[in-house]
Tab-separated table of C-alpha atoms in Angstrom:
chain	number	residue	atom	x	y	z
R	1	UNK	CA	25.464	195.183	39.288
R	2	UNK	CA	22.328	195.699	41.123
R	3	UNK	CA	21.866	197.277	44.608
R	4	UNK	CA	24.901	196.372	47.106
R	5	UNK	CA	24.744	194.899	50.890
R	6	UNK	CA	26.820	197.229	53.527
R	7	UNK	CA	28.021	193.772	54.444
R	8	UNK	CA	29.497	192.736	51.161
R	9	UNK	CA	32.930	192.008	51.031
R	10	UNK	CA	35.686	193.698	49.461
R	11	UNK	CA	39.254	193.069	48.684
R	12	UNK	CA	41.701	195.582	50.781
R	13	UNK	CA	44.884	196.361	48.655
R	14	UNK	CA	47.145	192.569	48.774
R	15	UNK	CA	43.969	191.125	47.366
R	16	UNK	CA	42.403	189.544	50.960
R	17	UNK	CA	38.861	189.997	51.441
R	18	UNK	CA	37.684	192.125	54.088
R	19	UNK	CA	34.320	193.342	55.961
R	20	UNK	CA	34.577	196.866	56.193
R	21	UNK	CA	31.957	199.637	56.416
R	22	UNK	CA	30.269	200.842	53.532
R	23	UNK	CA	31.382	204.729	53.213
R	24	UNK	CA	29.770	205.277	49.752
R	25	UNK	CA	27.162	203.868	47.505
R	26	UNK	CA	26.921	204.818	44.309
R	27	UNK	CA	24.032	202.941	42.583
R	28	UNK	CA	22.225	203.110	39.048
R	29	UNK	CA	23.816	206.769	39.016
R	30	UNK	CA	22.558	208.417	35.601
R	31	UNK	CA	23.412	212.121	34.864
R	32	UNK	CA	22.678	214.093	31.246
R	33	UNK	CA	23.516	217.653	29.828
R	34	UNK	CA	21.206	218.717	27.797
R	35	UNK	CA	21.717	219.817	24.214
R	36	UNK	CA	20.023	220.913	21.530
R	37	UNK	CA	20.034	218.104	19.762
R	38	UNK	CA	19.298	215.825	22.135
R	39	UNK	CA	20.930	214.568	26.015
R	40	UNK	CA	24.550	213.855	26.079
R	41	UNK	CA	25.077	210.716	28.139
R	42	UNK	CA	27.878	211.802	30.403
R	43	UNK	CA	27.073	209.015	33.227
R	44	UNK	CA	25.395	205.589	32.113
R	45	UNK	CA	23.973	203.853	35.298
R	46	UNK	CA	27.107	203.203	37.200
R	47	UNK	CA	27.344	201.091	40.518
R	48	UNK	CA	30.051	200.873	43.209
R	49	UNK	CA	31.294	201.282	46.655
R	50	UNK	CA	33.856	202.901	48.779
R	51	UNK	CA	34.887	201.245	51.832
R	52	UNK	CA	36.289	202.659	54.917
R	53	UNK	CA	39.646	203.536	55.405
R	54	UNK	CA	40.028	202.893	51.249
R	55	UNK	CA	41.033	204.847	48.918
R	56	UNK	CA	39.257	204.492	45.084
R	57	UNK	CA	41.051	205.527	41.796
R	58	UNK	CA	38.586	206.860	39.552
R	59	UNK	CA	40.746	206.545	35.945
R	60	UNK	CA	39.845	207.103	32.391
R	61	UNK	CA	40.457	209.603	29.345
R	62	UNK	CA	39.109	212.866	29.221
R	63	UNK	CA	35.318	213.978	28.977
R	64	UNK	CA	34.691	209.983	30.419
R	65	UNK	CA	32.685	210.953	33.001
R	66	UNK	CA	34.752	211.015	35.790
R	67	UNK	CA	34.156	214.223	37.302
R	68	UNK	CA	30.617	214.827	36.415
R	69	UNK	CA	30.260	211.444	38.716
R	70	UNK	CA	32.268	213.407	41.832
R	71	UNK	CA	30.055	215.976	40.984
R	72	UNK	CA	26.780	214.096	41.245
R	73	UNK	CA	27.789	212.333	44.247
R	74	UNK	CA	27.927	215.986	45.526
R	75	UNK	CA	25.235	217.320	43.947
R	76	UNK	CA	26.805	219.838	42.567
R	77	UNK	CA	26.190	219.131	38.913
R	78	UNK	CA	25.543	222.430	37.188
R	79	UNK	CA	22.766	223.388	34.509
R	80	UNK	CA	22.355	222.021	31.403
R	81	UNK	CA	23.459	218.939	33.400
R	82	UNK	CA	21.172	217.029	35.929
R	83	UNK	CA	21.071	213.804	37.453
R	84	UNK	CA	17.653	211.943	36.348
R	85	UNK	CA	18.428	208.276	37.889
R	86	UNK	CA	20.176	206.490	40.540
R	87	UNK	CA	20.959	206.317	44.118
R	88	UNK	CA	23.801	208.290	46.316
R	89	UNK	CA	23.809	206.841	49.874
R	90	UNK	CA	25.956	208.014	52.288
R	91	UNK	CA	25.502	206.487	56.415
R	92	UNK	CA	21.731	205.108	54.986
R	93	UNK	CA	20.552	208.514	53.566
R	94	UNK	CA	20.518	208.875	50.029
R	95	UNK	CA	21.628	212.115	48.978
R	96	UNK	CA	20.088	212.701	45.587
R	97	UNK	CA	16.406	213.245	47.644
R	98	UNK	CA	17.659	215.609	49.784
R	99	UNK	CA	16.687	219.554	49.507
R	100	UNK	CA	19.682	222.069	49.019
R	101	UNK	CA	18.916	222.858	53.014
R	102	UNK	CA	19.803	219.342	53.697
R	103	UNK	CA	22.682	218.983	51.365
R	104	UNK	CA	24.400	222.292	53.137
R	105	UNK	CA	24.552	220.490	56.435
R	106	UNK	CA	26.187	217.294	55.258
R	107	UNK	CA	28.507	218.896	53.109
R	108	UNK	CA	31.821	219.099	54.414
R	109	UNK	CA	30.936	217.124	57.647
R	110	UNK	CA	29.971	213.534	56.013
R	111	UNK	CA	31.975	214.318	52.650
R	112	UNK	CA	34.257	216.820	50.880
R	113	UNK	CA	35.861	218.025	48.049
R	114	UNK	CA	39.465	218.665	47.363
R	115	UNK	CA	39.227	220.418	43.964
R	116	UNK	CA	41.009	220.038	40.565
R	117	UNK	CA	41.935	223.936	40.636
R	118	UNK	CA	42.739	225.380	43.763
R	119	UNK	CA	43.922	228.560	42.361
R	120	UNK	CA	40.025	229.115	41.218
R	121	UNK	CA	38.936	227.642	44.461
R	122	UNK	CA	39.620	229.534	47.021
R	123	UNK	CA	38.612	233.389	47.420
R	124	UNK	CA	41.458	235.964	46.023
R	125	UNK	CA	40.574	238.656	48.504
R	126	UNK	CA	39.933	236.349	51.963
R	127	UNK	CA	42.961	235.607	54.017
R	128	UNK	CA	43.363	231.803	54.495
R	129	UNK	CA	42.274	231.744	57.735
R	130	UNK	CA	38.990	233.075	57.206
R	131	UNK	CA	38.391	230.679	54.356
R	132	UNK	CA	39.112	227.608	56.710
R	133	UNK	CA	36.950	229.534	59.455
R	134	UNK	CA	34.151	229.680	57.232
R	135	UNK	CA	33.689	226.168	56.980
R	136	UNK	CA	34.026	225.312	60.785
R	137	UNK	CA	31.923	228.172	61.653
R	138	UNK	CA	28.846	227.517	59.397
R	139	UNK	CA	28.730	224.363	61.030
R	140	UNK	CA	29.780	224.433	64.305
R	141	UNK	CA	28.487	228.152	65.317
R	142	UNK	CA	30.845	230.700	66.735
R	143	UNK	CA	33.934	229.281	68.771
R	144	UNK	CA	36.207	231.291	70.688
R	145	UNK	CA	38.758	233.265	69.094
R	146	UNK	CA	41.805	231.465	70.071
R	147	UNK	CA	39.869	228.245	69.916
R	148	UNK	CA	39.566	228.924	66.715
R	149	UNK	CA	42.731	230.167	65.933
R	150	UNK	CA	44.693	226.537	67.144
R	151	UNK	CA	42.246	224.324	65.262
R	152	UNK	CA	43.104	226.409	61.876
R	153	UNK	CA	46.955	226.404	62.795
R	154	UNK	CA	46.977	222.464	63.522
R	155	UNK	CA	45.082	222.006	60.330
R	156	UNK	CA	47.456	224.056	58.639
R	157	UNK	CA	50.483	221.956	60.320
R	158	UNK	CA	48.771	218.554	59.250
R	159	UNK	CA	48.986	219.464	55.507
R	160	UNK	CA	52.376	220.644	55.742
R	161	UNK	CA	52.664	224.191	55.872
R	162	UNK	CA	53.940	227.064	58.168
R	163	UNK	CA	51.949	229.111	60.327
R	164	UNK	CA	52.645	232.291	58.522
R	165	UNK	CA	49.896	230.747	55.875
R	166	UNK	CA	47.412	231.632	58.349
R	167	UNK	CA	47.326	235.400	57.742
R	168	UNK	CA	48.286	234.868	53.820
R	169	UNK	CA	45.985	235.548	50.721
R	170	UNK	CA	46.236	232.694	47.735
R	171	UNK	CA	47.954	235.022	45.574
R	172	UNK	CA	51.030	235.154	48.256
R	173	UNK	CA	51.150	231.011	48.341
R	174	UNK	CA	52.506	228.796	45.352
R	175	UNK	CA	50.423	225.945	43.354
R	176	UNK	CA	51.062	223.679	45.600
R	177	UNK	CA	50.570	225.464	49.092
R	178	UNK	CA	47.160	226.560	47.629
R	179	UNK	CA	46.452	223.144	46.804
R	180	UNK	CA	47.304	221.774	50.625
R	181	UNK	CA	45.172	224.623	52.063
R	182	UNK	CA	42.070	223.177	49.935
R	183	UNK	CA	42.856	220.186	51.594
R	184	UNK	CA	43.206	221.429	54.928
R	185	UNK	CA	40.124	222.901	54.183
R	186	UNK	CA	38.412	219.365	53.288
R	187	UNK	CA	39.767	217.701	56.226
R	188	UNK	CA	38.331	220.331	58.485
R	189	UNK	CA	35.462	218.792	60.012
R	190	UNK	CA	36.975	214.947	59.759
R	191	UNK	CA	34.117	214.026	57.518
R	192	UNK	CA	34.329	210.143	56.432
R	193	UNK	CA	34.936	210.868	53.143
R	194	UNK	CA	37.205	213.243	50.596
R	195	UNK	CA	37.062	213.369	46.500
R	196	UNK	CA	39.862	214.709	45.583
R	197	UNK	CA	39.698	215.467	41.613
R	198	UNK	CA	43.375	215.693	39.969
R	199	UNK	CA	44.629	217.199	42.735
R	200	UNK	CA	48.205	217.119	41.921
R	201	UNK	CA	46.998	217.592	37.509
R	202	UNK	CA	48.099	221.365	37.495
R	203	UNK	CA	51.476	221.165	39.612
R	204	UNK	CA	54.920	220.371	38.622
R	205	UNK	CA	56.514	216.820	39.553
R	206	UNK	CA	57.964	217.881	42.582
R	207	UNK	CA	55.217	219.735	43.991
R	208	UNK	CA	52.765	216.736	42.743
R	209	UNK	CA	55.042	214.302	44.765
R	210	UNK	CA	54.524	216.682	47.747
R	211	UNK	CA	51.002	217.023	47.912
R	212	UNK	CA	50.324	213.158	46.700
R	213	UNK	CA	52.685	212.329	49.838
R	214	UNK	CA	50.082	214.844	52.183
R	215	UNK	CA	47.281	212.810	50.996
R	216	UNK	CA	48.374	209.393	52.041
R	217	UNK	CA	49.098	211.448	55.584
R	218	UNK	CA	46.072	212.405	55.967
R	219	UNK	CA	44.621	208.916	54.831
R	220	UNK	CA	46.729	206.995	57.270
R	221	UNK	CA	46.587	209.881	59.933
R	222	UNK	CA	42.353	210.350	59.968
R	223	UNK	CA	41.891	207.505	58.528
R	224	UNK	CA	39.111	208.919	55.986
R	225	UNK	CA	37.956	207.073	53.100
R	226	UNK	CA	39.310	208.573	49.245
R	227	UNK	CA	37.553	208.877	45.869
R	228	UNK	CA	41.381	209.790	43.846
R	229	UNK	CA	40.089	211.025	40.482
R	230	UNK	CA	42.968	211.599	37.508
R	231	UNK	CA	45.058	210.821	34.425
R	232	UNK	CA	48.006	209.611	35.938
R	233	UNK	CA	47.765	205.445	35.858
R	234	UNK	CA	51.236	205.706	38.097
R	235	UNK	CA	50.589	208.237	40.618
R	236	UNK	CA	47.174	206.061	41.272
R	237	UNK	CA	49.576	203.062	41.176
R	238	UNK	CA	51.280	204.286	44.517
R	239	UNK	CA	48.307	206.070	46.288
R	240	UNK	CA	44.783	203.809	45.691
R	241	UNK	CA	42.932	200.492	46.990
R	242	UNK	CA	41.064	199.703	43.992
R	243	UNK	CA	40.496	201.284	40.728
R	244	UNK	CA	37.461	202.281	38.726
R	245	UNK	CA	37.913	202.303	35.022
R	246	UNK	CA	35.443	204.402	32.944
R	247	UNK	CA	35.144	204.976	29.505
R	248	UNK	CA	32.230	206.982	27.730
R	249	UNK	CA	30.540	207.288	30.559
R	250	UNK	CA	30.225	203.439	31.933
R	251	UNK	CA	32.164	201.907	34.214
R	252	UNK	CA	33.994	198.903	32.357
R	253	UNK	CA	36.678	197.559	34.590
R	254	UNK	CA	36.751	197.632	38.826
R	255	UNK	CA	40.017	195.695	40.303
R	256	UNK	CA	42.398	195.867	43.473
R	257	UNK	CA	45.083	198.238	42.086
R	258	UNK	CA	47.951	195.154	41.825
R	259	UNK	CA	45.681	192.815	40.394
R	260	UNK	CA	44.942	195.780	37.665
R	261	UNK	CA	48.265	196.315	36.692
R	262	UNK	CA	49.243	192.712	37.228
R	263	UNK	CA	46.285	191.052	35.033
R	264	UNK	CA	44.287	194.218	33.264
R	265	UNK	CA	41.006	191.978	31.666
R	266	UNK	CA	39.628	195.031	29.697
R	267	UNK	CA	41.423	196.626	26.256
R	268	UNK	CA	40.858	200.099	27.630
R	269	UNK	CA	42.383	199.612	30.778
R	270	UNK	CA	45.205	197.785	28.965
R	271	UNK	CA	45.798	200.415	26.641
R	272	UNK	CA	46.004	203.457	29.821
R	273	UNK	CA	48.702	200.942	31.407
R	274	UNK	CA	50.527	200.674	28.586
R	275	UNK	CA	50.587	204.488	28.152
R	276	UNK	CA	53.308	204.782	31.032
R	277	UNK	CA	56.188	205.438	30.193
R	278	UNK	CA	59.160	203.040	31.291
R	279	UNK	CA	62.625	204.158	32.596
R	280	UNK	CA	63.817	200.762	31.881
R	281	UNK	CA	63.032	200.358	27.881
R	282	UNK	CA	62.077	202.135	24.800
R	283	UNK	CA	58.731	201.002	23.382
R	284	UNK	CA	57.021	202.917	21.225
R	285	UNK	CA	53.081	204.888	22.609
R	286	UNK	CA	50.258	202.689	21.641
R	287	UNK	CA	47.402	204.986	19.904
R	288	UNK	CA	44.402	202.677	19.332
R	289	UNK	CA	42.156	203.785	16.651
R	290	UNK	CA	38.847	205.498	15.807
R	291	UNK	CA	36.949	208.021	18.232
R	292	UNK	CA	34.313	207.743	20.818
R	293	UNK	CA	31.309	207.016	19.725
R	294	UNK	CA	28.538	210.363	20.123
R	295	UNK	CA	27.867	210.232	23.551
R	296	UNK	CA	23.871	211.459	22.618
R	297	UNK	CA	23.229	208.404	20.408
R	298	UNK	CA	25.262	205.265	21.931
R	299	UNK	CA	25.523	202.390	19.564
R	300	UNK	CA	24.204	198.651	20.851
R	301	UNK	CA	26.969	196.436	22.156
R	302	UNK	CA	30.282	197.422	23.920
R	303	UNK	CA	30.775	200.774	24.276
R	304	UNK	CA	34.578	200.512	22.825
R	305	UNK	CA	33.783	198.651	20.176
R	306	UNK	CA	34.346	201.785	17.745
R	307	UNK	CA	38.280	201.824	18.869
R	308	UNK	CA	39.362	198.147	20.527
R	309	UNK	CA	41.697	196.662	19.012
R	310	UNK	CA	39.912	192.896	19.543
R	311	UNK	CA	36.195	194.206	18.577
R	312	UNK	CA	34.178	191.348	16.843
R	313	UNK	CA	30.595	190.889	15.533
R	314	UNK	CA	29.129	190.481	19.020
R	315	UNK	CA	30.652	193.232	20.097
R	316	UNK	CA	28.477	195.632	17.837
R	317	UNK	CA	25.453	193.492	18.786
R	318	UNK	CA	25.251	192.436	22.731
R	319	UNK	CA	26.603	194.997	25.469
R	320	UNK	CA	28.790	193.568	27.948
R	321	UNK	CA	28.215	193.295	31.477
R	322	UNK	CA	30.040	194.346	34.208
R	323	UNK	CA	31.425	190.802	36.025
R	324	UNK	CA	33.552	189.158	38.394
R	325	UNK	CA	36.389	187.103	37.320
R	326	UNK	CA	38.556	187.019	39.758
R	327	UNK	CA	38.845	188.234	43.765
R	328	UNK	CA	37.129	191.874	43.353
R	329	UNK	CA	38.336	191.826	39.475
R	330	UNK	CA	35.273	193.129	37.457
R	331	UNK	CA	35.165	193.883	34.212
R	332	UNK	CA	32.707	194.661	30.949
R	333	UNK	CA	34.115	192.501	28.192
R	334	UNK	CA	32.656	189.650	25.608
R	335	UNK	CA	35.881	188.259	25.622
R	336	UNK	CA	35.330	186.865	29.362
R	337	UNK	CA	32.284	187.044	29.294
R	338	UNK	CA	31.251	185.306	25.686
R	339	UNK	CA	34.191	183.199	25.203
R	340	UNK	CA	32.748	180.716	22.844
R	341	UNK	CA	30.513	183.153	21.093
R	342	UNK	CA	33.271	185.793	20.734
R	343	UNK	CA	35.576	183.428	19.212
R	344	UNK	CA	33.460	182.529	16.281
R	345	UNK	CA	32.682	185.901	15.400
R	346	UNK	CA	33.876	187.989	12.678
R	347	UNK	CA	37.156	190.533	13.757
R	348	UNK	CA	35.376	193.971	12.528
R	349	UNK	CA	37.880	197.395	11.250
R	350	UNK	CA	37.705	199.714	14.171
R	351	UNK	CA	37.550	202.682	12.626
R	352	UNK	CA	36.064	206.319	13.528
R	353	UNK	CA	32.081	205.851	11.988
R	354	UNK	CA	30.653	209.110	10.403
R	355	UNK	CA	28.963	210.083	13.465
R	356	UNK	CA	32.002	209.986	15.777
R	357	UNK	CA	33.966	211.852	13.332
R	358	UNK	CA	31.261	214.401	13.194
R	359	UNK	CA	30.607	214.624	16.841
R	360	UNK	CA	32.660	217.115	17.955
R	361	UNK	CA	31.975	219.585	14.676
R	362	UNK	CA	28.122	218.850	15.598
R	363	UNK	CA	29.047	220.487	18.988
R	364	UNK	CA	30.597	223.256	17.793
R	365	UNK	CA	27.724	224.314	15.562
R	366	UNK	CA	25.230	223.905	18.626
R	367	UNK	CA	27.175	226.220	20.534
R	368	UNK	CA	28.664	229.859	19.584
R	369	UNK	CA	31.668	230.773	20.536
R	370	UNK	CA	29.882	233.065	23.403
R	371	UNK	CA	27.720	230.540	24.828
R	372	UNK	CA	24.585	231.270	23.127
R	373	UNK	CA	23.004	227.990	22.004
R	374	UNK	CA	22.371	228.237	17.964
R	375	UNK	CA	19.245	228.534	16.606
C-alpha cells in the first residue's frame, strides 16, 4: 500500500462505502530499538487511515507492535527506540518533521492519548482539577476562575463522574474513575482524534463495561475519530469500525469489524477469533505452534510462516502483500494472493527454528537485570 488519497473511500461499519475525511495517515511508518546486537524491528513500514467519526481496532498479541505505533504517531517513542522512516499526517502536516516546539502545540488539540495505565498517568500529589486545568491552560492561556471551574465540572459530568472528583487526588478515586478522568482529560480540547491504548486492560469486567460504554459516549457525543488499541477480540467486536491486525510488527489483515469476524482471510486473525471464549459450547483453546521469529533478523517470506498452521514452500520464499479481496477486506496472505502457486507447494513443519527459540535468552544476556547493557 503506497501513499493514500484524502478522497479514498472507505467502508463505514455495515460494509457501505463512504467519503469521509481523512483524520489520520499513517504511511511507510518504520520505528527500531536499538540493541546491541543489532535493531529490533518493532514497526515494519505500515500504511493506513482513520476516517472521521471512525473508530480503528488496533489488535494483535503482545510485543506486535501495537503500541510502539500509538506511540510514533505521537512521537513519543522513547530512547533506544526511534522512528527512522515513514510519514504521520494529521490535517496535511506531517508530524514526524515537526520540532518538539511544534509537537507541544498540536498535542492534545489535534490528537490525544487515553493511556493504558491511568494509575501511572496522572500526578499522585495534584488534585484532579489541576491536572485537567493544566492541559486547557497551556493551550488556551489563563481563563477565568469560574470559567474554568464549569468547563472542568462538565468534562467531568461527560465521562460519568460526580463533581466531588473535582477536588479529589487519584489515590482517593478507584481504577476505573482514574481511568474516565484520563479521558476527560483527552477529550478536553475536542481534538479530532483519541488513541486510547487498553484502556479498559487493567480493570475488572464491570468497571471495563463502564468505561468501554463512556467511550462510545464520547464517540457518538463529539463525534471524534478512535485508534482502540487491545487484546480483547470481543470488547473490539462491540466498540470499532474496522480492525487492524498486526503481527511482528506488520500489518497483515485490515477489514470492517463484521466482515472480520464473519470471513477472517488471514491464519493469525483466525486464530485471535477463535481464542474467544463461547457461552454457548465447549471447544477446546487453539495454541498454534512455534515462536516469533527474532524480530532483529526477519526471515524472507510471510512473517507467520514460523507458526501458521497452512505455511508452504512459498511461504518461506516470497512475502505476502497486503491486498484487497473484498469491500475494505485486506489482507497479507499467499493463499489469496498465490492461489495456484501456493497449492503446488510443499506443506512445511511449523516449528520454533533455533533462532526463535533463542531469541528471548539472547535478550536476556544483552541486558542485566539493572538495565545496564552487557558488555
Amino acid at each position: 500500500m503506497g501513499e493514500h488519497s484524502n478522497d479514498r473511500k472507505q467502508p463505514s461499519r455495515d460494509g457501505s462505502l463512504d467519503s469521509r475525511r481523512v483524520v489520520l495517515d499513517v504511511q511507510d511508518l518504520r520505528v527500531h530499538y536499538a540493541t546491541p546486537r543489532g535493531d529490533v524491528i518493532a514497526v515494519n513500514g505500515i500504511n493506513f487511515q482513520v476516517y472521521e467519526g471512525e473508530t480503528v481496532g488496533l489488535v494483535g498479541e503482545s510485543g506486535c507492535g501495537k503500541t510502539t505505533t500509538a506511540m510514533a504517531i505521537l512521537r513519543l517513542v522513547q530512547p533506544p527506540g526511534r522512528i527512522i522512516g515513514g510519514r504521520v499526517m494529521v490535517e496535511d502536516t506531517d508530524l514526524v518533521s515537526l520540532s518538539e516546539k511544534q509537537l507541544r502545540q498540536l498535542r492534545w488539540v489535534k490528537l490525544a492519548l487515553i493511556p493504558q495505565g491511568a494509575m501511572n498517568s496522572l500526578n499522585p500529589v495534584m488534585r484532579i482539577k489541576d491536572q485537567i486545568g493544566d492541559a486547557i491552560t497551556t493551550h488556551e492561556g489563563r481563563l477565568p476562575a469560574d470559567a474554568l471551574k464549569q468547563r472542568i465540572l462538565d468534562l467531568l459530568n461527560q465521562v460519568g463522574l460526580p463533581a466531588r472528583v473535582y477536588g479529589m487526588y487519584p489515590h482517593e478515586l478507584s481504577g476505573g474513575m482514574k481511568q474516565r478522568v484520563c479521558v476527560a482529560m483527552a477529550i478536553a480540547l475536542n481534538p479530532p482524534l483519541i488513541i486510547a491504548d487498553e484502556p479498559t486492560s487493567a480493570l475488572d469486567v464491570v468497571v471495563q463495561r463502564v468505561v468501554a460504554q463512556t467511550l462510545l459516549d464520547v464517540k457518538q457525543r463529539l463525534g471524534v475519530s478512535m485508534i482502540l488499541i487491545g487484546h480483547d477480540m470481543g470488547l473490539q467486536a462491540q466498540l470499532v469500525d474496522r480492525i487492524i491486525v498486526m503481527y511482528a510488527g506488520n500489518i497483515v489483515e485490515i477489514a470492517p469489524v463484521r466482515e472480520a469476524f464473519k470471513n477472517p482471510l488471514h491464519p493469525y486473525t483466525q486464530l485471535l477469533i477463535a481464542s474467544i471464549p463461547s457461552i454457548k459450547e465447549r471447544k477446546p483453546l487453539k495454541v498454534t505452534e512455534g515462536l516469533t521469529h527474532d524480530l532483529r533478523n526477519p526471515p524472507p517470506g510471510c512473517v507467520f510462516q514460523f507458526r501458521c498452521p497452512h505455511a508452504r514452500e512459498i511461504c518461506r520464499a516470497l512475502k505476502p502483500q497486503l491486498r484487497e479481496y473484498g469491500s475494505g477486506h485486506l489482507t497479507a496472505c499467499h493463499i489469496y494472493e498465490n492461489a495456484g502457486e501456493y497449492e503446488r507447494s510443499a506443506p512445511i513443519v511449523t516449528t520454533a527454528t533455533p533462532s526463535a527459540a533463542l531469541y528471548a535468552a539472547d535478550l536476556f544476556k544483552e541486558v542485566d537485570p539493572h538495565g545496564r547493557a552487557a558488555s
